[in-house]
CSV table of N, CA, C and O in Angstrom, one decimal:
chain,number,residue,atom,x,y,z
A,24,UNK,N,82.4,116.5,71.6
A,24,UNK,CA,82.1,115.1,71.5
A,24,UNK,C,82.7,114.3,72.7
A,24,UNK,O,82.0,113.5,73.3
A,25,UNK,N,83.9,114.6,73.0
A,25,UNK,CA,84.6,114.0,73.9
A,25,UNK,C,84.0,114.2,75.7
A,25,UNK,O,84.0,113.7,76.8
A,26,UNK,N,83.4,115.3,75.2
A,26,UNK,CA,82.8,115.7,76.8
A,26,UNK,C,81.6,114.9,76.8
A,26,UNK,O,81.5,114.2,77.9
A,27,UNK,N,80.3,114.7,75.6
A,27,UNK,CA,79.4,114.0,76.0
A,27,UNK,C,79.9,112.5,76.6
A,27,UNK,O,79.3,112.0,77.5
A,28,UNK,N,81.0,112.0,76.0
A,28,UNK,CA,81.2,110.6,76.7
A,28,UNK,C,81.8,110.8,77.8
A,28,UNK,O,81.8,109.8,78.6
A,29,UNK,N,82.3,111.7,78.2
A,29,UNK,CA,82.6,112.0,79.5
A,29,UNK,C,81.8,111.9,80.6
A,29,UNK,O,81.9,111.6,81.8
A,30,UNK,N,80.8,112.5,79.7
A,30,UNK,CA,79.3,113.2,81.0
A,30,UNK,C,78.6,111.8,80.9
A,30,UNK,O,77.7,111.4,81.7
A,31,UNK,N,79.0,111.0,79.8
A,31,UNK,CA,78.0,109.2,80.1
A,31,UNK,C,78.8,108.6,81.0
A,31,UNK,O,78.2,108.1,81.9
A,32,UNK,N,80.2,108.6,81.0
A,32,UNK,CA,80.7,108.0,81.7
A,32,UNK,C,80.2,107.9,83.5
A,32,UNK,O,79.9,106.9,84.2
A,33,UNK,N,80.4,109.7,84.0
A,33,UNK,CA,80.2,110.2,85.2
A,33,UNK,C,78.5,109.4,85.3
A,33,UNK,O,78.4,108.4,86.0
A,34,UNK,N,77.8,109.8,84.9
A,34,UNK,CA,76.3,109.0,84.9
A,34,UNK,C,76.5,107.7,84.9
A,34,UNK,O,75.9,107.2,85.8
A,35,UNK,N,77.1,106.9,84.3
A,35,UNK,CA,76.9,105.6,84.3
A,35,UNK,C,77.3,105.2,85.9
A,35,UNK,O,76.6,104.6,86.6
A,36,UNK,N,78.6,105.8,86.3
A,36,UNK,CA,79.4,105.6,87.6
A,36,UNK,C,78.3,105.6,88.5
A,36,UNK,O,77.9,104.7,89.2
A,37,UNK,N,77.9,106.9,88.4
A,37,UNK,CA,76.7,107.2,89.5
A,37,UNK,C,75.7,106.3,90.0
A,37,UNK,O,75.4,105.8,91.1
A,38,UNK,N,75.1,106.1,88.3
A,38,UNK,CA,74.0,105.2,88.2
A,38,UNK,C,74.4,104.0,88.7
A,38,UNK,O,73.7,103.7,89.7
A,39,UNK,N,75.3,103.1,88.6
A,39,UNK,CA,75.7,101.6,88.8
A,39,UNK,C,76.1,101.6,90.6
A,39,UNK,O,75.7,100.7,91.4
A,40,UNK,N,76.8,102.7,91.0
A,40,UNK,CA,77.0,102.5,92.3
A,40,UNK,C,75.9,103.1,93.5
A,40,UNK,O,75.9,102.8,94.7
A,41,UNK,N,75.0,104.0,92.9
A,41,UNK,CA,73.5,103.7,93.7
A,41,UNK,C,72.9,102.3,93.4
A,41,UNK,O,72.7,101.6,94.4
A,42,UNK,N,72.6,101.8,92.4
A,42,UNK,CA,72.4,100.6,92.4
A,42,UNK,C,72.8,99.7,93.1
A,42,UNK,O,72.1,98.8,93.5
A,43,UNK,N,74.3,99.9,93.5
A,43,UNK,CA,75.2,98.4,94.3
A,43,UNK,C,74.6,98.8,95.5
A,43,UNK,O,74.1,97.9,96.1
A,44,UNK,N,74.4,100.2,95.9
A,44,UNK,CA,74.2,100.9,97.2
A,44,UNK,C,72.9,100.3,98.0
A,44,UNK,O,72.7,100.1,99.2
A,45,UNK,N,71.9,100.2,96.9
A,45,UNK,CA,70.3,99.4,97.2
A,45,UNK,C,70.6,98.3,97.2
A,45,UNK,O,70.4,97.8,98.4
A,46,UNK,N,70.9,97.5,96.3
A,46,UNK,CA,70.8,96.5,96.4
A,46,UNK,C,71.8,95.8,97.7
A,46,UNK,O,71.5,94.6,98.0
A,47,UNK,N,72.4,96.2,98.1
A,47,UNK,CA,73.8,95.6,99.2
A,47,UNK,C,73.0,95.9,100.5
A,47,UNK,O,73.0,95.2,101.5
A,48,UNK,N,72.1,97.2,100.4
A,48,UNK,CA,71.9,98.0,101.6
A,48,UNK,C,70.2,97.5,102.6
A,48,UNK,O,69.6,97.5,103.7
A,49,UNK,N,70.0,97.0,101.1
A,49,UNK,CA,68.7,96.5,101.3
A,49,UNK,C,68.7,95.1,101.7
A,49,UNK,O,67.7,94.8,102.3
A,50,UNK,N,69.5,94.3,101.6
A,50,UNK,CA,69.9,92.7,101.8
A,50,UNK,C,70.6,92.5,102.8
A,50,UNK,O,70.6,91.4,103.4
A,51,UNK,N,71.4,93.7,103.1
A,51,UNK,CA,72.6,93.6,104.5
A,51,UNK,C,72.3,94.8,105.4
A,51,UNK,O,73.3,95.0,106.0
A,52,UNK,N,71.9,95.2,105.5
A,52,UNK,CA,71.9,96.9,106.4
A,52,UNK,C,73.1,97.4,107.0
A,52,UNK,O,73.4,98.6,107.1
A,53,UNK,N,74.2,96.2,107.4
A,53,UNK,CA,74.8,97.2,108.1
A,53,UNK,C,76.7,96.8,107.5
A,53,UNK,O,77.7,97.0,108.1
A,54,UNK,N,76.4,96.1,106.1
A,54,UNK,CA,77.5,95.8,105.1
A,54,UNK,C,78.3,96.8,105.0
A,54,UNK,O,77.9,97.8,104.4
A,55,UNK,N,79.7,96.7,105.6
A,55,UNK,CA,80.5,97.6,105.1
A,55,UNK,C,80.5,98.4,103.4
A,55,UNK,O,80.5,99.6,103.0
A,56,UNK,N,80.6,97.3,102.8
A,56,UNK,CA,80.9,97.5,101.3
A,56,UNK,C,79.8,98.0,101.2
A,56,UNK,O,80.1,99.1,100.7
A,57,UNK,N,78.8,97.9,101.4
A,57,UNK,CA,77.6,98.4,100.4
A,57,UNK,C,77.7,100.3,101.6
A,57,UNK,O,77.5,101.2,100.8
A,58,UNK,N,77.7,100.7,102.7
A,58,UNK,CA,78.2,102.0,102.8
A,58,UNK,C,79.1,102.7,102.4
A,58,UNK,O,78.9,103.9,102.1
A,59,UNK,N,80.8,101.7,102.2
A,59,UNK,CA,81.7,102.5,100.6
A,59,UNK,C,80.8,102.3,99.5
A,59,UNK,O,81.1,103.3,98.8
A,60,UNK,N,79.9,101.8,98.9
A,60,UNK,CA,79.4,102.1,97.9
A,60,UNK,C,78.5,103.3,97.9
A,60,UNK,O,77.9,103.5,96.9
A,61,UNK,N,78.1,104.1,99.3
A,61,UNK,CA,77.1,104.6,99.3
A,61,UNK,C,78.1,106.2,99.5
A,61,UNK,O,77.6,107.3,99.1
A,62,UNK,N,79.6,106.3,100.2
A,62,UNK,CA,80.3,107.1,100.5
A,62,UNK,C,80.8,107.1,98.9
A,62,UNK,O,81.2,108.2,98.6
A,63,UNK,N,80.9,106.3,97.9
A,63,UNK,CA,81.6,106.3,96.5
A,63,UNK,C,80.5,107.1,95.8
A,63,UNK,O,80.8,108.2,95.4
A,64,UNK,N,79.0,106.7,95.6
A,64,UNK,CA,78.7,107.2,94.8
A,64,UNK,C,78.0,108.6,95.3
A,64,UNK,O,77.6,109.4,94.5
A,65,UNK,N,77.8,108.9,96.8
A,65,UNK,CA,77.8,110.7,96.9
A,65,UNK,C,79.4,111.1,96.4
A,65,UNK,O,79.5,111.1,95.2
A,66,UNK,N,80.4,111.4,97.1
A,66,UNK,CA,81.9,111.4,96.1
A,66,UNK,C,81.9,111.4,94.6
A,66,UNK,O,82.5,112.4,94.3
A,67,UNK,N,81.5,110.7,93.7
A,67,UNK,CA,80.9,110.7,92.8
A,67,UNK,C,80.1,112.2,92.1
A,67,UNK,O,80.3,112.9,91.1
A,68,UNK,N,79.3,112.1,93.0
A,68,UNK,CA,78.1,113.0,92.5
A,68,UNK,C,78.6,114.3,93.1
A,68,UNK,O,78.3,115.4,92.7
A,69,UNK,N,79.1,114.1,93.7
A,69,UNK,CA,79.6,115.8,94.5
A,69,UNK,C,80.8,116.1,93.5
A,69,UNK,O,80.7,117.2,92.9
A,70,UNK,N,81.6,115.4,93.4
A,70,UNK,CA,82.8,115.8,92.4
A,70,UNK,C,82.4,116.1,91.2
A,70,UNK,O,83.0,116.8,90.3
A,71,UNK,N,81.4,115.5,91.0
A,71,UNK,CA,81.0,115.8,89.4
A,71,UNK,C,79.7,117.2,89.0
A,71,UNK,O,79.5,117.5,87.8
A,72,UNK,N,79.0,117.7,90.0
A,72,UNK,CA,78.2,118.6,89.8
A,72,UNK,C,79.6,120.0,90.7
A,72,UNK,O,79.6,121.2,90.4
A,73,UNK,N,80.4,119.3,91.4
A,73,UNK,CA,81.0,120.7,91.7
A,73,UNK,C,82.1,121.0,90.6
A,73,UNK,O,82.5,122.1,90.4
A,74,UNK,N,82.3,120.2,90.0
A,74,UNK,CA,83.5,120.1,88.8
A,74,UNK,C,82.8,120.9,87.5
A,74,UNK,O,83.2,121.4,86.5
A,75,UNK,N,81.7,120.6,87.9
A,75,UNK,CA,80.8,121.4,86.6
A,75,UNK,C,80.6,122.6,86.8
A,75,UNK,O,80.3,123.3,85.8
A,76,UNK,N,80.6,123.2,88.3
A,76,UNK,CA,80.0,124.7,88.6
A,76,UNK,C,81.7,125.2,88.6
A,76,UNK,O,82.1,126.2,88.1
A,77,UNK,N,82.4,124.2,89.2
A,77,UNK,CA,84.0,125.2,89.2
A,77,UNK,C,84.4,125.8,87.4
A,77,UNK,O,84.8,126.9,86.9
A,78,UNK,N,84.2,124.1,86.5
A,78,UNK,CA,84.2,124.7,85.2
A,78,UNK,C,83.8,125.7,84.6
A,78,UNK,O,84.6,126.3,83.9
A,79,UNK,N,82.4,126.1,84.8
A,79,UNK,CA,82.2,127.0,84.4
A,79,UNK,C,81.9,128.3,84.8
A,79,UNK,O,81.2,129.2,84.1
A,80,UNK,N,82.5,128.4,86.2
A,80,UNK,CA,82.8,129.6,86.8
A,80,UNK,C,84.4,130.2,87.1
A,80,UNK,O,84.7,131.3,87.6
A,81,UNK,N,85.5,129.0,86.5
A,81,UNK,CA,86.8,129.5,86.4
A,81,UNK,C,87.4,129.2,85.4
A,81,UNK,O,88.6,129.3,85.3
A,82,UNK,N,86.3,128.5,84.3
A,82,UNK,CA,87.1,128.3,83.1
A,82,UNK,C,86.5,129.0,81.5
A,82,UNK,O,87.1,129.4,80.5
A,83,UNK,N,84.7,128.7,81.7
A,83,UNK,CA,84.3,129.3,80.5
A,83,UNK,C,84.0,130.4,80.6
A,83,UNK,O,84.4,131.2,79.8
A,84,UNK,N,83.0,130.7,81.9
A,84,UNK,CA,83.2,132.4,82.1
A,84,UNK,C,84.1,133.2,83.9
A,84,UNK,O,83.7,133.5,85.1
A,85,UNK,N,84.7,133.1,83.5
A,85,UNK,CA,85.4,133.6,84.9
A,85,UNK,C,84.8,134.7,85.4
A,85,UNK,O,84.5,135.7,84.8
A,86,UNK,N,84.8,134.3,86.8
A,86,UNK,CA,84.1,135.6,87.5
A,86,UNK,C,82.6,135.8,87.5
A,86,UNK,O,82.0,136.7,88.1
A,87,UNK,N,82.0,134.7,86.7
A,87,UNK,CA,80.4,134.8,86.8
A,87,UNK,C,79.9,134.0,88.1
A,87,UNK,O,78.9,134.4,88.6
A,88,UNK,N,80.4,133.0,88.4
A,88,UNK,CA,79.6,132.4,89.6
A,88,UNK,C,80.8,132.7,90.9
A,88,UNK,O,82.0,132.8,90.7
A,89,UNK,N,79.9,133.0,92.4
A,89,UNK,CA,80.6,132.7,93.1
A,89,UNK,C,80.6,131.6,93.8
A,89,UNK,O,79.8,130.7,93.9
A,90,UNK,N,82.0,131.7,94.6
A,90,UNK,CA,82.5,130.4,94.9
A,90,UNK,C,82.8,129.5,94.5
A,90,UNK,O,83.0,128.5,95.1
A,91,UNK,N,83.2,129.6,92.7
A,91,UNK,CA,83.9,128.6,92.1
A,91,UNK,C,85.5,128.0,92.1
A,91,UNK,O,86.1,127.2,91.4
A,92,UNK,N,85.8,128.6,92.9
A,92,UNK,CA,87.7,128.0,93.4
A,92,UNK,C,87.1,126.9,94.8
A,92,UNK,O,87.6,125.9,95.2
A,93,UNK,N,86.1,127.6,95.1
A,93,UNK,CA,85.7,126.7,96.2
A,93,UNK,C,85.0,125.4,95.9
A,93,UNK,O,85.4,124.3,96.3
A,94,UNK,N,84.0,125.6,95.1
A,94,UNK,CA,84.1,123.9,94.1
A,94,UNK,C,85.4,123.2,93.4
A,94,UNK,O,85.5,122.0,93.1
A,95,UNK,N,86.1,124.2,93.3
A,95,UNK,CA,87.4,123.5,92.6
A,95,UNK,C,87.9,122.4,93.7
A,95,UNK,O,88.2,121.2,93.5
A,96,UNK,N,88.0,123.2,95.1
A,96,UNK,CA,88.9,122.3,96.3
A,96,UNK,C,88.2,121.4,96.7
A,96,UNK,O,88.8,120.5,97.3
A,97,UNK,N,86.7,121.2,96.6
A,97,UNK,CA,85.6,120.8,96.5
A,97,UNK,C,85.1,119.6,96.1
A,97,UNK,O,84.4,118.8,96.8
A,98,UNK,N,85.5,119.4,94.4
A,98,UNK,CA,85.7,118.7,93.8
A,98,UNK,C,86.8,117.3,93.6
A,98,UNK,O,86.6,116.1,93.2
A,99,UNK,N,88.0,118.1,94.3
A,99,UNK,CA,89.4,117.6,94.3
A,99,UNK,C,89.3,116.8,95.3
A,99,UNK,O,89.5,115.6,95.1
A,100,UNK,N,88.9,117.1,96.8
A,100,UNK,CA,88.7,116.5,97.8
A,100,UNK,C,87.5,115.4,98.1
A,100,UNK,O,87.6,114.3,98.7
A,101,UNK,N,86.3,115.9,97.4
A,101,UNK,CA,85.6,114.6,96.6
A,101,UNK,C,86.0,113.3,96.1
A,101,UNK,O,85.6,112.2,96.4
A,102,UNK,N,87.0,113.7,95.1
A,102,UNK,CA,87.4,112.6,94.3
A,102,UNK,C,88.2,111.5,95.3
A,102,UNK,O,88.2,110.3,95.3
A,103,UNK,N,89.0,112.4,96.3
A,103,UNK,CA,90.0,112.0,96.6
A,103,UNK,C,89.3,111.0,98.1
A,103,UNK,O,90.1,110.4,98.8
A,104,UNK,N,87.7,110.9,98.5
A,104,UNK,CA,87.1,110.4,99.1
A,104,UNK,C,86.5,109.2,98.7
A,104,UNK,O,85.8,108.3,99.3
A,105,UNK,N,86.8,109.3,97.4
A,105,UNK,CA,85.8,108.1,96.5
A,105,UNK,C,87.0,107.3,95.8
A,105,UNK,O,87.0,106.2,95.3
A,106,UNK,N,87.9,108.0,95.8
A,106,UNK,CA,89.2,106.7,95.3
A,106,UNK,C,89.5,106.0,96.8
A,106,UNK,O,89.9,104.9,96.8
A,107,UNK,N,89.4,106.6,98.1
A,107,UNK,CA,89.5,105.7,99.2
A,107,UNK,C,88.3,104.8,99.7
A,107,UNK,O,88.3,104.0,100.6
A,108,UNK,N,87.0,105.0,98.8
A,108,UNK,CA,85.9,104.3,99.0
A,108,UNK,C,86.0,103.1,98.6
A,108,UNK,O,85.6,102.1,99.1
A,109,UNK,N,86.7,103.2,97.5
A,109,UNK,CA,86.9,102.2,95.7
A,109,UNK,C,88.1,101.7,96.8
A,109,UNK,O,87.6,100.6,97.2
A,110,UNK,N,88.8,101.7,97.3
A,110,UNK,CA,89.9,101.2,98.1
A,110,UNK,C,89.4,100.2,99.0
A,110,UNK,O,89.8,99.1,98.9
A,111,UNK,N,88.5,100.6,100.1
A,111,UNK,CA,88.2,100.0,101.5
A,111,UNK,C,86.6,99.0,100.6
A,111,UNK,O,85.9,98.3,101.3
A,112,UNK,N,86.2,99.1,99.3
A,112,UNK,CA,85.2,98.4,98.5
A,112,UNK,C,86.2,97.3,97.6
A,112,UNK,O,85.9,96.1,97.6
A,113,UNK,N,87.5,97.7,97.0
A,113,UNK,CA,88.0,96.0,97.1
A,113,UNK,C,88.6,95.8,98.4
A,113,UNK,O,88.7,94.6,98.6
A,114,UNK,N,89.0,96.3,99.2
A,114,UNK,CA,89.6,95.4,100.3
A,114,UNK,C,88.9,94.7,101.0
A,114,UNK,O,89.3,93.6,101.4
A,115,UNK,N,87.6,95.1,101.4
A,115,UNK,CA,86.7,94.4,101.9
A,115,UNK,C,85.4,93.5,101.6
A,115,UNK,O,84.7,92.9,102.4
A,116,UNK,N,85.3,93.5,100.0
A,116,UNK,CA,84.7,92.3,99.7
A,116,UNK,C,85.5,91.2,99.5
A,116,UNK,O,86.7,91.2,99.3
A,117,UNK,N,84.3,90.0,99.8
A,117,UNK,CA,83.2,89.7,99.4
A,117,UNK,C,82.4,90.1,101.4
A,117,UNK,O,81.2,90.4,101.6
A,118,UNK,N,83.2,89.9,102.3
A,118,UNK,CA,82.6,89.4,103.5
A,118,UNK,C,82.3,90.5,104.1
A,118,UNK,O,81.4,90.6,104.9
A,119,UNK,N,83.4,91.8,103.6
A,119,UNK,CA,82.8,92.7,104.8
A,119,UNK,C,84.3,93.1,105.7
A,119,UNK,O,84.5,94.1,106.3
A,120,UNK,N,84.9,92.4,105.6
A,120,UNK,CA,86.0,91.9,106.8
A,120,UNK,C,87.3,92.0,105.5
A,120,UNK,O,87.2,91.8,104.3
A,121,UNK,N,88.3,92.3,106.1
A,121,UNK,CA,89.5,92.0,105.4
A,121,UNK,C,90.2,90.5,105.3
A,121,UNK,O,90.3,89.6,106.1
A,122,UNK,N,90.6,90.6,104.1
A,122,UNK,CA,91.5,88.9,104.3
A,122,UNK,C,91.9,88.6,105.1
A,122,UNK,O,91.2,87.7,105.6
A,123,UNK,N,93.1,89.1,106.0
A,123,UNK,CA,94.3,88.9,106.5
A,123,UNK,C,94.3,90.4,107.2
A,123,UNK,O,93.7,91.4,107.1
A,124,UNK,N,95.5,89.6,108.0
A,124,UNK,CA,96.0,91.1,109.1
A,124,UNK,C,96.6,92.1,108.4
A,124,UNK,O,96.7,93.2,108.9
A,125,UNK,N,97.1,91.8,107.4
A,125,UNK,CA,98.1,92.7,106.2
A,125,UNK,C,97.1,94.2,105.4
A,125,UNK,O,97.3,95.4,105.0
A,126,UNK,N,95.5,92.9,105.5
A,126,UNK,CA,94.4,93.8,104.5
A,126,UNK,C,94.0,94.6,105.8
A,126,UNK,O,93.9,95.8,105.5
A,127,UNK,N,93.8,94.4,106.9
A,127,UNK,CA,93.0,95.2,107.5
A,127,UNK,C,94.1,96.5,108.4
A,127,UNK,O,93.8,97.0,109.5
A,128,UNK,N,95.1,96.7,108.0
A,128,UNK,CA,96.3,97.0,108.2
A,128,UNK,C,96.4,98.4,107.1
A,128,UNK,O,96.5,99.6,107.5
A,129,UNK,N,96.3,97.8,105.9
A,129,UNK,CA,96.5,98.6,104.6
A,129,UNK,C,95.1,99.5,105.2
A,129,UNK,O,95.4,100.6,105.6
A,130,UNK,N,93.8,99.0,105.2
A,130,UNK,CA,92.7,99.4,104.9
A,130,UNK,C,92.5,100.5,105.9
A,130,UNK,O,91.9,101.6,105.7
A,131,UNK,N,93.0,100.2,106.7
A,131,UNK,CA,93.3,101.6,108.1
A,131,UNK,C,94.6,102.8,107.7
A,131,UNK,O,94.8,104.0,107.9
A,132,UNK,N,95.4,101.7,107.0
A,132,UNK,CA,96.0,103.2,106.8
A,132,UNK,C,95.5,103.6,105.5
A,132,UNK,O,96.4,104.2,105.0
A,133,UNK,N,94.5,103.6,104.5
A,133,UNK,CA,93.7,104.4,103.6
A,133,UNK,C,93.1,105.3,104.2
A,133,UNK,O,93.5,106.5,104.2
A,134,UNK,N,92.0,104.9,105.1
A,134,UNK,CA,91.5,105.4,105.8
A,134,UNK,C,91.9,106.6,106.7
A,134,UNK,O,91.1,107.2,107.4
């Protein structure tokens, strides 16, 4: 039970941040934010379809798929691209630009 709200959760993420991705992308073309939204929700989608092949190639049946340690690193480094997306996506709205010299400071060293 806990996993299907899991798997709504992951879908909903997906779903809402292609949405921001069109809508920002289509209005602005060349909006920072709306490309972290477009770098968040592949990140997104890659961590969550490789997190599904690693699961069930090193957890429910081990040894049935190959390359699943490789989705594992896969996965991990995904996420770890979309939590810096979600980073440089609040620092840089509403304008695009950082507040201050402090934000565009922070926002390079995420990056």
């Amino acid at each position: 039970m806990i996993d299907a709200w899991i798997n709504a959760a992951w879908t909903l993420a997906i779903v809402a941040g292609a949405l921001a991705t069109w809508r920002i992308l289509t209005s602005h073309r060349g909006h920072p934010v709306g490309w972290s939204f477009a770098v968040l929700t592949g990140a997104l989608t890659g961590t969550a379809l490789s997190d599904g092949y690693a699961r069930r190639g090193l957890l429910d049946h081990p040894g049935s798929l190959p390359g699943a340690s490789v989705a594992a690193l896969l996965s991990t480094t995904l996420f770890v691209f979309g939590l810096v997306a979600l980073g440089c996506i609040c620092a840089l709205t509403p304008t695009g630009r950082p507040v201050s010299l402090r934000w565009h400071r922070a926002t390079q060293l995420m990056v």
